mmCIF file of C-alpha atoms in Angstrom:
data_model
loop_
_atom_site.group_PDB
_atom_site.id
_atom_site.type_symbol
_atom_site.label_atom_id
_atom_site.label_comp_id
_atom_site.label_asym_id
_atom_site.label_seq_id
_atom_site.Cartn_x
_atom_site.Cartn_y
_atom_site.Cartn_z
ATOM 1 C CA ARG A 14 -84.390 97.942 146.357
ATOM 2 C CA GLY A 15 -87.053 99.986 144.732
ATOM 3 C CA LEU A 16 -90.782 99.904 145.079
ATOM 4 C CA GLY A 17 -91.085 97.933 141.848
ATOM 5 C CA ASP A 18 -89.022 95.097 143.358
ATOM 6 C CA VAL A 19 -91.343 94.888 146.360
ATOM 7 C CA TYR A 20 -94.402 94.562 144.153
ATOM 8 C CA LYS A 21 -92.682 92.001 141.923
ATOM 9 C CA ARG A 22 -91.778 89.812 144.906
ATOM 10 C CA GLN A 23 -95.285 89.998 146.343
ATOM 11 C CA GLY A 24 -96.821 89.061 143.008
ATOM 12 C CA GLU A 25 -98.992 92.155 142.919
ATOM 13 C CA PRO A 26 -99.367 94.458 139.923
ATOM 14 C CA PHE A 27 -96.728 97.140 139.936
ATOM 15 C CA ILE A 28 -95.867 100.386 138.246
ATOM 16 C CA ASP A 29 -92.566 100.147 136.385
ATOM 17 C CA ILE A 30 -90.534 102.579 138.470
ATOM 18 C CA PRO A 31 -86.816 102.907 137.686
ATOM 19 C CA ASP A 32 -85.043 101.718 140.815
ATOM 20 C CA THR A 33 -81.419 102.189 139.855
ATOM 21 C CA ALA A 34 -79.292 105.024 138.569
ATOM 22 C CA LEU A 35 -78.711 103.023 135.389
ATOM 23 C CA ASP A 36 -82.452 102.735 134.779
ATOM 24 C CA ASP A 37 -82.821 106.483 135.276
ATOM 25 C CA LEU A 38 -79.950 107.108 132.857
ATOM 26 C CA ALA A 39 -81.491 104.733 130.319
ATOM 27 C CA ASP A 40 -84.801 106.560 130.537
ATOM 28 C CA ASP A 41 -83.173 109.987 130.227
ATOM 29 C CA TYR A 42 -81.077 109.031 127.189
ATOM 30 C CA ASP A 43 -83.338 106.464 125.504
ATOM 31 C CA LEU A 44 -80.833 103.632 126.010
ATOM 32 C CA ASP A 45 -81.741 100.125 124.919
ATOM 33 C CA ASN A 46 -80.797 96.907 126.724
ATOM 34 C CA ILE A 47 -77.463 96.593 124.905
ATOM 35 C CA ASP A 48 -76.515 100.154 125.892
ATOM 36 C CA LYS A 49 -77.398 99.390 129.505
ATOM 37 C CA LYS A 50 -75.428 96.118 129.456
ATOM 38 C CA ILE A 51 -72.336 97.867 128.038
ATOM 39 C CA ILE A 52 -72.470 100.493 130.779
ATOM 40 C CA GLN A 53 -73.127 97.891 133.498
ATOM 41 C CA LYS A 54 -70.225 95.695 132.394
ATOM 42 C CA TYR A 55 -67.927 98.732 132.159
ATOM 43 C CA LEU A 56 -68.805 99.710 135.717
ATOM 44 C CA GLU A 57 -68.017 96.192 136.921
ATOM 45 C CA LEU A 58 -64.438 96.423 135.597
ATOM 46 C CA SER A 59 -61.514 97.252 137.837
ATOM 47 C CA ALA A 60 -59.958 100.707 137.543
ATOM 48 C CA ASP A 61 -57.016 99.193 135.640
ATOM 49 C CA GLN A 62 -59.332 97.470 133.155
ATOM 50 C CA ARG A 63 -61.270 100.702 132.617
ATOM 51 C CA ASP A 64 -57.976 102.511 131.977
ATOM 52 C CA VAL A 65 -57.170 100.044 129.188
ATOM 53 C CA ILE A 66 -60.533 100.626 127.543
ATOM 54 C CA LYS A 67 -60.242 104.400 127.882
ATOM 55 C CA ALA A 68 -56.753 104.321 126.341
ATOM 56 C CA TYR A 69 -58.102 102.311 123.414
ATOM 57 C CA LEU A 70 -61.060 104.649 122.886
ATOM 58 C CA ARG A 71 -58.767 107.669 123.194
ATOM 59 C CA SER A 72 -56.552 106.212 120.443
ATOM 60 C CA LEU A 73 -59.601 105.802 118.207
ATOM 61 C CA CYS A 74 -60.488 109.462 118.704
ATOM 62 C CA GLU A 75 -56.939 110.540 117.930
ATOM 63 C CA ASP A 76 -56.908 108.389 114.769
ATOM 64 C CA GLU A 77 -60.163 110.049 113.718
ATOM 65 C CA LYS A 78 -58.631 113.526 114.120
ATOM 66 C CA ASN A 79 -55.700 112.569 111.880
ATOM 67 C CA GLU A 80 -57.908 111.543 108.942
#
């Protein structure tokens, strides 16, 4: 847990410090909450489920090249 979590639990004022890699990524790439949720849910999938999504996205890219 990050420093921000400690302050939140103690009820003291805190500085909003990113305490996860996803928060750091969101800050670096200006991601909104929906972007973060999509990435989080993707990371929670099994390897097989991620493979299905990647195959689908790959097919979309290939369709785009053929237009």
